PDB file of C-alpha atoms and ligand atoms in Angstrom:
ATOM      1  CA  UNK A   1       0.000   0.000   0.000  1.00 57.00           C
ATOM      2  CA  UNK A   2       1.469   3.294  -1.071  1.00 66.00           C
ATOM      3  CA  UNK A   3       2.339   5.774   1.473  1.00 90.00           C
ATOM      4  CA  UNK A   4       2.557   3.590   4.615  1.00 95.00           C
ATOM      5  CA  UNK A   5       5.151   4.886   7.187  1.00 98.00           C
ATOM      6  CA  UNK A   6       8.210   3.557   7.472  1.00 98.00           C
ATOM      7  CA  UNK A   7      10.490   4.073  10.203  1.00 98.00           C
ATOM      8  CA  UNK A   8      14.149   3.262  10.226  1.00 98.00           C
ATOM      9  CA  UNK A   9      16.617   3.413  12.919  1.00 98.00           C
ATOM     10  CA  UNK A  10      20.129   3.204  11.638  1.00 97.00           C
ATOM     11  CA  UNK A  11      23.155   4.991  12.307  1.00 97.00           C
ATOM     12  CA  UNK A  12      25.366   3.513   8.877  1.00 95.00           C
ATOM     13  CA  UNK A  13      25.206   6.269   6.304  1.00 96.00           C
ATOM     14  CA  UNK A  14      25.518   4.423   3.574  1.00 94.00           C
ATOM     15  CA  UNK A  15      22.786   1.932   4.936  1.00 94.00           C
ATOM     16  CA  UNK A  16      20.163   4.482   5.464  1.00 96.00           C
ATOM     17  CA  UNK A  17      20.448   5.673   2.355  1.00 97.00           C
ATOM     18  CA  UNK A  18      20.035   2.189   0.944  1.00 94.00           C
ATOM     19  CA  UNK A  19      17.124   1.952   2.838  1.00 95.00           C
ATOM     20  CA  UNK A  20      15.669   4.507   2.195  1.00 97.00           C
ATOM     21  CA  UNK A  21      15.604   4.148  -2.035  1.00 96.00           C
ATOM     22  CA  UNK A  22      14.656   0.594  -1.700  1.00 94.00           C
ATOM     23  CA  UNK A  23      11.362   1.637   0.750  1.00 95.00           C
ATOM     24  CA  UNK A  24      10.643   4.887  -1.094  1.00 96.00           C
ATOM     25  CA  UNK A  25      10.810   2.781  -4.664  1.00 94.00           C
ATOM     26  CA  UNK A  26       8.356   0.758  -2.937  1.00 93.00           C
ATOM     27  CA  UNK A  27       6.296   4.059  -2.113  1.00 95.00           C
ATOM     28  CA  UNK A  28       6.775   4.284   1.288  1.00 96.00           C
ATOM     29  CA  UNK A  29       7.101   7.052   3.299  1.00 97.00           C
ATOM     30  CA  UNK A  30       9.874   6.721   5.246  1.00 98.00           C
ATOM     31  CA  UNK A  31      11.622   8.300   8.119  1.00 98.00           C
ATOM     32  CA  UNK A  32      15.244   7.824   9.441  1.00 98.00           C
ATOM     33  CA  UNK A  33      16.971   8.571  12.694  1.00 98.00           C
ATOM     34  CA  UNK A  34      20.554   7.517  13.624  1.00 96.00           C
ATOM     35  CA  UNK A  35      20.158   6.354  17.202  1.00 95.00           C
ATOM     36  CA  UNK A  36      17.790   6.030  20.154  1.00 96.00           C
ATOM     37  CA  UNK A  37      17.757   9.189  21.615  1.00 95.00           C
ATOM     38  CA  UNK A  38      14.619  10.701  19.787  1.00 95.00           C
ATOM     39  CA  UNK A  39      12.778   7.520  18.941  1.00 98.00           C
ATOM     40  CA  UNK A  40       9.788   8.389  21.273  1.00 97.00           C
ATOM     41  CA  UNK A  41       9.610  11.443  20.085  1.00 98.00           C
ATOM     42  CA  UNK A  42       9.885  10.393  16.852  1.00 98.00           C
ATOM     43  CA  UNK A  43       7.266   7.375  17.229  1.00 98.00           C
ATOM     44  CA  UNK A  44       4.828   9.456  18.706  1.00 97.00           C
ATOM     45  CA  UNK A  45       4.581  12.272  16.110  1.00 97.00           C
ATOM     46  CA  UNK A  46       5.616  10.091  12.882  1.00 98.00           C
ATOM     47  CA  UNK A  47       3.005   7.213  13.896  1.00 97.00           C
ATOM     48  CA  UNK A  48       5.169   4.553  12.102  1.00 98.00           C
ATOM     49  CA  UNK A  49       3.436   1.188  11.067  1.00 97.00           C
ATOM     50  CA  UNK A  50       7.017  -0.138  11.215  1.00 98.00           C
ATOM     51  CA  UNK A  51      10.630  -0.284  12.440  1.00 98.00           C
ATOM     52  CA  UNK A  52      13.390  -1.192  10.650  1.00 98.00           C
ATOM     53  CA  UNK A  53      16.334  -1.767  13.066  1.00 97.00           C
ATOM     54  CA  UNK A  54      19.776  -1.317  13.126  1.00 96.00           C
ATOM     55  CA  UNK A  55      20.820  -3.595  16.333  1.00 94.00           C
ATOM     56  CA  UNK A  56      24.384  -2.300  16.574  1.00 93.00           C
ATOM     57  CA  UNK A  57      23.740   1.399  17.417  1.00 95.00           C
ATOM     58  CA  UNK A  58      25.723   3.874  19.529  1.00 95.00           C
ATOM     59  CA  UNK A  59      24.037   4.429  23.132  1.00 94.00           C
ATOM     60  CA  UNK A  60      21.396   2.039  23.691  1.00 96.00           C
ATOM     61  CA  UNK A  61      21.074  -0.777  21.196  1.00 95.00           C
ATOM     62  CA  UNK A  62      18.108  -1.840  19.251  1.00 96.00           C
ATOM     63  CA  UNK A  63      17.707  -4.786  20.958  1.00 96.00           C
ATOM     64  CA  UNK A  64      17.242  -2.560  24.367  1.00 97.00           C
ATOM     65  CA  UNK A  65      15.234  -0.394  21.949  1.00 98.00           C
ATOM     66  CA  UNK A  66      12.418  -2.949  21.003  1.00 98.00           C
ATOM     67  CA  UNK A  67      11.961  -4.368  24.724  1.00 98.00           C
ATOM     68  CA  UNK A  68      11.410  -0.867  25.459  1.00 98.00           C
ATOM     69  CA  UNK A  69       8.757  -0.563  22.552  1.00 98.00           C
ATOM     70  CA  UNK A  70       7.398  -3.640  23.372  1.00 98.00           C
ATOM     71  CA  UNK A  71       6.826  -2.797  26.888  1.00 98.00           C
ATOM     72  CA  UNK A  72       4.583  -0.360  26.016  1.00 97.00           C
ATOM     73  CA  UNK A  73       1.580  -0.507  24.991  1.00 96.00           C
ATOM     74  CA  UNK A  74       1.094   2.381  23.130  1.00 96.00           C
ATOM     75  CA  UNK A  75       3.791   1.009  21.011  1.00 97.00           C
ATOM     76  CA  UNK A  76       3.623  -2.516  21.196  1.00 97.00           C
ATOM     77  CA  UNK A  77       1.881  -3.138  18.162  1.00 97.00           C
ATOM     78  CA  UNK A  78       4.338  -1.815  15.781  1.00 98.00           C
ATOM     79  CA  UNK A  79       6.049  -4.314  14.222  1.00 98.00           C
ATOM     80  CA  UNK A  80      10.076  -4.368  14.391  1.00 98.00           C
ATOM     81  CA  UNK A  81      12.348  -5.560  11.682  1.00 97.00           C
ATOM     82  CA  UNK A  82      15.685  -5.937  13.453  1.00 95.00           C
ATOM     83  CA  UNK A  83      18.600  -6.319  11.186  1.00 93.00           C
ATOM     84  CA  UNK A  84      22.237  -7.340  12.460  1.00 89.00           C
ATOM     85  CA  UNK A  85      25.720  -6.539  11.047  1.00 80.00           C
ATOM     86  CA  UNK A  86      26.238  -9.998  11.630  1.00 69.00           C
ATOM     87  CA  UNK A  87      24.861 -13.490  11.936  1.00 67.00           C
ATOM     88  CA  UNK A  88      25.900 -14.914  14.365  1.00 68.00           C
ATOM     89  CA  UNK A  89      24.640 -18.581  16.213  1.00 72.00           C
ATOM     90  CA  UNK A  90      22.254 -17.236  18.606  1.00 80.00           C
ATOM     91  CA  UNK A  91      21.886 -13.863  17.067  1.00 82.00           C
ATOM     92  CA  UNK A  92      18.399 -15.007  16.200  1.00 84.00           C
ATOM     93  CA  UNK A  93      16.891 -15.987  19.541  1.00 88.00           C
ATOM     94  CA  UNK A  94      18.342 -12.668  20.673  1.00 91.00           C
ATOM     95  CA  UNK A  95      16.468 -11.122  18.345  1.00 92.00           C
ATOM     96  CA  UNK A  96      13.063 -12.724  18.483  1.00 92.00           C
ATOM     97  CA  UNK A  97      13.547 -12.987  22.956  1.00 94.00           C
ATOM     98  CA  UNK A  98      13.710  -9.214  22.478  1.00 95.00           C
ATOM     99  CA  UNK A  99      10.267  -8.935  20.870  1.00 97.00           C
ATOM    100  CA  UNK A 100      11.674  -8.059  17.685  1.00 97.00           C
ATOM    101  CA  UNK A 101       8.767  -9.738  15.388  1.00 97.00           C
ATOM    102  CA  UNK A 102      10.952 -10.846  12.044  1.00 95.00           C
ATOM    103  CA  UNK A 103      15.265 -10.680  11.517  1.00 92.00           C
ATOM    104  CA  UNK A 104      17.321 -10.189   8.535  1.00 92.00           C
ATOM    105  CA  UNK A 105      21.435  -9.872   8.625  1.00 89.00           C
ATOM    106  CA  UNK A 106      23.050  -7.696   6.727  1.00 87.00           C
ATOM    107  CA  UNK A 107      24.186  -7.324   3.946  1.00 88.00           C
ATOM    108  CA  UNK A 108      20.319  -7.204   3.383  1.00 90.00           C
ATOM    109  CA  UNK A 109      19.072  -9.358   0.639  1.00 92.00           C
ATOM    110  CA  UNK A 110      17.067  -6.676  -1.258  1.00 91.00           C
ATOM    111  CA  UNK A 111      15.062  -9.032  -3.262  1.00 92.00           C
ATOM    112  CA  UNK A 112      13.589 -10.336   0.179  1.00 94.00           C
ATOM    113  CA  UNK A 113      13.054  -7.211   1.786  1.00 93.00           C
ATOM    114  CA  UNK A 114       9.673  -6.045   0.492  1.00 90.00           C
ATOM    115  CA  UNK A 115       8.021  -8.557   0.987  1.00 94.00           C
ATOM    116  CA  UNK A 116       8.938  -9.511   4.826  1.00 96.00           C
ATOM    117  CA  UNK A 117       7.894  -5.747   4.799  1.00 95.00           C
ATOM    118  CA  UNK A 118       4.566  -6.319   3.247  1.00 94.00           C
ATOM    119  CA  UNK A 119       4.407  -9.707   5.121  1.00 96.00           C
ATOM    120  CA  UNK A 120       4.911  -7.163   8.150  1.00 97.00           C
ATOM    121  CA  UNK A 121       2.615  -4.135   7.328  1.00 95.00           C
ATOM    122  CA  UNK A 122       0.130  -6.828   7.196  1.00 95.00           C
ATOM    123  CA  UNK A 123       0.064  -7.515  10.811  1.00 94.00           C
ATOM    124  CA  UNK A 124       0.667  -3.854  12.414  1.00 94.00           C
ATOM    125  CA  UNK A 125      -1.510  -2.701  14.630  1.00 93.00           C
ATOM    126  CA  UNK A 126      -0.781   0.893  13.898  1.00 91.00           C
ATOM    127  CA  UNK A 127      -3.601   2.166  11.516  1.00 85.00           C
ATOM    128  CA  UNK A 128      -2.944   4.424   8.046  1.00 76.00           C
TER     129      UNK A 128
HETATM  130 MN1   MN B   1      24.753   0.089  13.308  1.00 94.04          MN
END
């Protein structure tokens, strides 16, 4: 569906701007931010029907991030894409015991992405 927001939490350049041409190709509207500090903020103004990730972030990691999220329910229905720099034995219960709700390592496989996005979207709780 065109125009549905996008959120991604990154702090790799060149990653966030991959991100952001594959999701806005896709006609999403999308939103970055490069660490934790103003994701509330952010979350509450932007309204995003889902997170993309980053887990390895400076200050508090995403991991951290999505309990957080998850704790509350205000924002526990937004689903969250984690992605890792690495995959790693383990990385993947990490992930999901977090609350994260799907996992992809990087690099990203780009043919995959839209559609765990759409596969996503589909279950968000956060309406257009
Ligand atoms: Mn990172």
């Amino acid at each position: 569906m065109a125009g549905e927001r996008v959120l991604v939490v990154e702090d790799n350049e060149a990653n966030t701007a991959l991100f952001t041409a594959l999701l806005e190709a896709r006609g999403y509207c999308v939103r970055c931010i490069d660490d934790g500090e103003e994701l509330d903020r952010v979350v509450a103004e932007f309204r995003p029907r889902l997170i993309l990730m980053d887990v390895q972030l400076p200050g508090v990691d995403g991991l951290e991030l999505t309990r957080r999220l998850k704790a509350d329910p205000a924002t526990a229905g937004i689903p969250v894409l984690a992605v890792t720099a690495y995959a790693m034995k383990g990385d993947r219960d990490r992930v999901l015991d977090a609350g994260c709700d799907a996992y992809m390592s990087k690099p990203i496989d780009t043919r995959a992405l839209p559609r765990v996005l759409a596969d996503l979207l589909a279950q968000s709780k956060v309406g257009d």
